[in-house]
Short mmCIF file of C-alpha atoms in Angstrom, two decimals:
data_model
loop_
_atom_site.label_atom_id
_atom_site.label_comp_id
_atom_site.label_asym_id
_atom_site.label_seq_id
_atom_site.Cartn_x
_atom_site.Cartn_y
_atom_site.Cartn_z
CA ALA T 1 -7.51 -37.20 93.85
CA GLN T 2 -6.85 -40.80 93.05
CA SER T 3 -5.70 -42.94 95.92
CA VAL T 4 -5.32 -46.54 96.96
CA SER T 5 -5.60 -47.79 100.50
CA GLN T 6 -4.34 -51.13 101.73
CA HIS T 7 -5.80 -52.11 105.05
CA ASN T 8 -2.89 -53.89 106.65
CA HIS T 9 0.77 -52.92 106.85
CA HIS T 10 2.00 -56.25 108.15
CA VAL T 11 0.26 -59.61 108.21
CA ILE T 12 1.69 -62.70 109.90
CA LEU T 13 0.23 -66.10 109.09
CA SER T 14 1.13 -69.72 109.57
CA GLU T 15 1.51 -72.00 106.58
CA ALA T 16 -1.80 -73.32 105.23
CA ALA T 17 -3.74 -70.37 106.64
CA SER T 18 -6.01 -68.46 104.32
CA LEU T 19 -5.08 -64.98 103.19
CA GLU T 20 -7.09 -61.93 102.35
CA LEU T 21 -5.45 -58.56 101.80
CA GLY T 22 -7.74 -55.59 101.51
CA CYS T 23 -7.47 -52.89 98.88
CA ASN T 24 -9.80 -49.95 98.32
CA TYR T 25 -9.35 -47.25 95.74
CA SER T 26 -10.69 -43.83 95.03
CA TYR T 27 -11.09 -42.90 91.38
CA GLY T 28 -13.91 -41.32 89.45
CA GLY T 29 -13.66 -43.18 86.16
CA THR T 30 -12.97 -46.58 84.70
CA VAL T 31 -9.96 -48.20 86.25
CA ASN T 32 -7.63 -51.06 85.64
CA LEU T 33 -6.56 -52.84 88.83
CA PHE T 34 -3.39 -54.69 89.66
CA TRP T 35 -1.68 -56.57 92.41
CA TYR T 36 2.11 -56.59 92.35
CA VAL T 37 4.39 -58.62 94.59
CA GLN T 38 7.98 -58.08 95.64
CA TYR T 39 9.71 -61.16 97.01
CA PRO T 40 12.78 -60.53 99.17
CA GLY T 41 15.65 -59.38 96.99
CA GLN T 42 13.62 -59.47 93.80
CA HIS T 43 11.92 -57.05 91.44
CA LEU T 44 8.30 -56.02 91.68
CA GLN T 45 6.33 -58.40 89.51
CA LEU T 46 2.74 -58.59 88.39
CA LEU T 47 0.59 -61.04 90.33
CA LEU T 48 -2.73 -60.42 88.60
CA LYS T 49 -4.81 -57.77 86.91
CA TYR T 50 -8.40 -56.79 86.25
CA PHE T 51 -9.48 -54.82 83.21
CA SER T 52 -13.05 -55.89 82.54
CA GLY T 53 -15.34 -58.91 82.47
CA ASP T 54 -15.42 -61.52 85.21
CA PRO T 55 -14.74 -59.66 88.45
CA LEU T 56 -12.99 -62.68 89.93
CA VAL T 57 -9.53 -62.87 88.44
CA LYS T 58 -6.89 -65.50 88.92
CA GLY T 59 -3.20 -64.86 88.95
CA ILE T 60 0.02 -66.72 89.40
CA LYS T 61 0.84 -69.02 92.32
CA GLY T 62 -2.76 -69.65 93.29
CA PHE T 63 -3.69 -66.04 94.02
CA GLU T 64 -7.01 -64.54 93.07
CA ALA T 65 -8.70 -61.19 93.51
CA GLU T 66 -12.26 -59.98 93.36
CA PHE T 67 -13.28 -56.60 91.98
CA ILE T 68 -16.36 -55.23 93.73
CA LYS T 69 -17.27 -52.03 91.92
CA SER T 70 -19.86 -50.90 94.45
CA LYS T 71 -17.28 -51.09 97.22
CA PHE T 72 -14.34 -49.76 95.18
CA SER T 73 -12.45 -52.79 96.36
CA PHE T 74 -10.03 -55.29 94.87
CA ASN T 75 -9.09 -57.71 97.63
CA LEU T 76 -6.41 -60.33 97.15
CA ARG T 77 -6.98 -63.87 98.36
CA LYS T 78 -5.23 -67.19 98.61
CA PRO T 79 -6.84 -70.23 100.26
CA SER T 80 -3.64 -71.69 101.69
CA VAL T 81 -0.41 -69.73 101.98
CA GLN T 82 3.08 -71.16 101.83
CA TRP T 83 6.31 -69.97 103.40
CA SER T 84 7.41 -68.92 99.89
CA ASP T 85 4.56 -66.38 99.77
CA THR T 86 6.48 -64.22 102.24
CA ALA T 87 6.77 -60.93 100.37
CA GLU T 88 5.40 -57.43 100.12
CA TYR T 89 2.17 -57.02 98.18
CA PHE T 90 1.07 -53.85 96.44
CA CYS T 91 -2.33 -52.96 95.11
CA ALA T 92 -2.33 -50.46 92.23
CA VAL T 93 -4.82 -48.74 89.98
CA ARG T 94 -4.50 -47.13 86.61
CA GLY T 95 -7.05 -44.83 85.09
CA ASN T 96 -7.99 -45.62 81.52
CA ASN T 97 -6.91 -42.21 80.30
CA GLN T 98 -3.92 -41.79 82.56
CA GLY T 99 -1.15 -42.78 80.20
CA GLY T 100 -0.36 -45.90 82.10
CA LYS T 101 0.90 -44.46 85.36
CA LEU T 102 0.14 -46.60 88.37
CA ILE T 103 -1.18 -45.34 91.69
CA PHE T 104 0.00 -47.68 94.44
CA GLY T 105 -1.19 -48.45 97.91
CA GLN T 106 1.19 -48.44 100.85
CA GLY T 107 2.02 -52.11 100.54
CA THR T 108 1.33 -55.02 102.87
CA GLU T 109 4.18 -57.08 104.17
CA LEU T 110 3.21 -60.73 104.50
CA SER T 111 5.24 -63.03 106.72
CA VAL T 112 4.39 -66.72 106.59
CA LYS T 113 5.71 -68.86 109.42
CA PRO T 114 6.72 -72.40 108.49
CA GLU O 1 15.21 -61.24 77.04
CA ALA O 2 16.97 -58.96 79.51
CA GLY O 3 14.80 -57.24 82.06
CA VAL O 4 14.85 -53.65 83.22
CA THR O 5 18.16 -52.76 84.78
CA GLN O 6 19.06 -49.89 87.05
CA PHE O 7 22.37 -48.47 88.13
CA PRO O 8 23.63 -48.05 90.76
CA SER O 9 21.87 -50.41 93.12
CA HIS O 10 22.80 -48.24 96.09
CA SER O 11 24.03 -44.70 96.42
CA VAL O 12 24.97 -42.81 99.56
CA ILE O 13 25.62 -39.11 99.12
CA GLU O 14 25.76 -36.03 101.27
CA LYS O 15 23.16 -33.33 101.28
CA GLY O 16 23.93 -30.84 98.54
CA GLN O 17 25.66 -33.31 96.26
CA THR O 18 24.45 -34.48 92.88
CA VAL O 19 23.44 -38.01 91.97
CA THR O 20 22.47 -39.50 88.64
CA LEU O 21 20.44 -42.68 88.45
CA ARG O 22 20.23 -44.71 85.28
CA CYS O 23 17.56 -47.01 83.92
CA ASP O 24 17.84 -49.32 80.93
CA PRO O 25 14.38 -50.51 79.85
CA ILE O 26 13.56 -53.72 78.07
CA SER O 27 14.69 -53.38 74.49
CA GLY O 28 11.93 -52.03 72.25
CA HIS O 29 9.80 -50.67 75.08
CA ASP O 30 8.76 -47.15 74.20
CA ASN O 31 7.19 -46.40 77.59
CA LEU O 32 9.44 -45.75 80.54
CA TYR O 33 8.31 -44.78 84.02
CA TRP O 34 10.08 -43.55 87.12
CA TYR O 35 8.64 -44.14 90.58
CA ARG O 36 9.92 -43.48 94.08
CA ARG O 37 9.26 -45.08 97.43
CA VAL O 38 10.15 -43.11 100.51
CA MET O 39 10.55 -45.37 103.55
CA GLY O 40 7.26 -46.59 104.91
CA LYS O 41 5.23 -44.86 102.26
CA GLU O 42 3.60 -45.88 99.02
CA ILE O 43 5.38 -46.14 95.68
CA LYS O 44 4.75 -42.83 93.95
CA PHE O 45 4.78 -42.02 90.26
CA LEU O 46 7.35 -39.47 89.13
CA LEU O 47 7.17 -39.34 85.36
CA HIS O 48 6.47 -41.16 82.12
CA PHE O 49 8.42 -41.09 78.87
CA VAL O 50 7.14 -42.20 75.52
CA LYS O 51 10.30 -42.71 73.53
CA GLU O 52 12.29 -39.55 74.23
CA SER O 53 9.30 -37.33 75.06
CA LYS O 54 7.98 -36.62 78.53
CA GLN O 55 4.36 -37.72 78.42
CA ASP O 56 3.56 -36.94 82.05
CA GLU O 57 5.85 -35.38 84.62
CA SER O 58 3.17 -34.50 87.13
CA GLY O 59 4.81 -36.50 89.88
CA MET O 60 8.19 -34.80 89.84
CA PRO O 61 8.59 -33.25 93.29
CA ASN O 62 10.47 -30.09 92.32
CA ASN O 63 13.00 -28.65 89.91
CA ARG O 64 15.91 -30.36 91.64
CA PHE O 65 14.91 -33.46 89.71
CA LEU O 66 15.76 -33.72 86.03
CA ALA O 67 14.91 -36.73 83.91
CA GLU O 68 16.14 -37.37 80.41
CA ARG O 69 15.79 -40.07 77.82
CA THR O 70 17.96 -39.11 74.92
CA GLY O 71 17.43 -41.27 71.85
CA GLY O 72 14.51 -43.03 73.44
CA THR O 73 16.60 -45.78 74.99
CA TYR O 74 17.99 -45.52 78.51
CA SER O 75 16.91 -42.82 80.92
CA THR O 76 18.67 -40.88 83.63
CA LEU O 77 17.24 -39.18 86.68
CA LYS O 78 19.46 -36.52 88.20
CA VAL O 79 18.94 -35.03 91.62
CA GLN O 80 20.78 -31.75 92.12
CA PRO O 81 21.29 -30.71 94.86
CA ALA O 82 20.13 -33.65 96.91
CA GLU O 83 18.17 -33.09 100.11
CA LEU O 84 17.57 -35.46 103.03
CA GLU O 85 13.95 -36.04 101.98
CA ASP O 86 15.10 -37.40 98.63
CA SER O 87 16.20 -40.62 100.31
CA GLY O 88 14.26 -43.64 99.17
CA VAL O 89 14.12 -46.34 96.53
CA TYR O 90 13.81 -45.18 92.95
CA PHE O 91 12.16 -47.66 90.61
CA CYS O 92 12.10 -47.67 86.87
CA ALA O 93 9.59 -49.59 84.80
CA SER O 94 9.06 -50.11 81.10
CA ARG O 95 6.11 -51.13 79.00
CA GLY O 96 5.79 -52.10 75.39
CA ASP O 97 3.50 -50.05 73.18
CA GLY O 98 0.08 -51.69 73.26
CA GLY O 99 0.94 -53.79 76.28
CA TYR O 100 -0.50 -53.33 79.75
CA GLU O 101 2.15 -54.72 82.05
CA GLN O 102 4.88 -52.54 83.46
CA TYR O 103 8.10 -54.44 84.07
CA PHE O 104 10.02 -53.10 87.01
CA GLY O 105 13.72 -52.84 87.62
CA PRO O 106 15.34 -53.75 90.93
CA GLY O 107 15.41 -50.14 92.10
CA THR O 108 18.16 -47.81 93.27
CA ARG O 109 18.33 -47.18 96.99
CA LEU O 110 19.38 -43.58 97.52
CA THR O 111 20.49 -42.40 100.93
CA VAL O 112 21.16 -38.72 101.48
CA THR O 113 23.05 -37.96 104.70
#
């Protein structure tokens, strides 16, 4: 069965610290990979995506993620977090022949202290 | 362009009652998805409409849940009768044909007491 695992439930950082959120997935075929973010009181929105090509993808607000096929991983990174990055982050996968449905991880709540 | 909207934003009902959630997708989006997040757990897929047809309903938990999308526009998700374990946040998302991004609504928080 397809599944997505996010390593941390809650991460607390100080401003300017570097961030890495882990994401591993289990799926037997070609996948598309996504990170979504939900800021307090707002909708889920797409942060970045990987379909093919360069495994290092850049998203909005300075975020990037690296797809490592051999490790079934798609970790999210940001060199220097800001207080405004406080949010919940969701890793998701979609199989190429799955009609578009997303399989989500459990979510990681990030709190950035000013 | 208006985003995905959901109604109501919150609903508190008693076990055994019926609740109907509504989702209005972005205009012109043929694909509509329902997801649910039970507290502390992952967001789980429920079903996928393409226009008015159910493309995939593999995530629907049981026959107490009924989803419709008459006319291929808005969708409703009815829970009848509601059970305690149905509590959670119900998200709707829409996607344009040929696009890859799902645009999510704000969710409906359902509490069954």
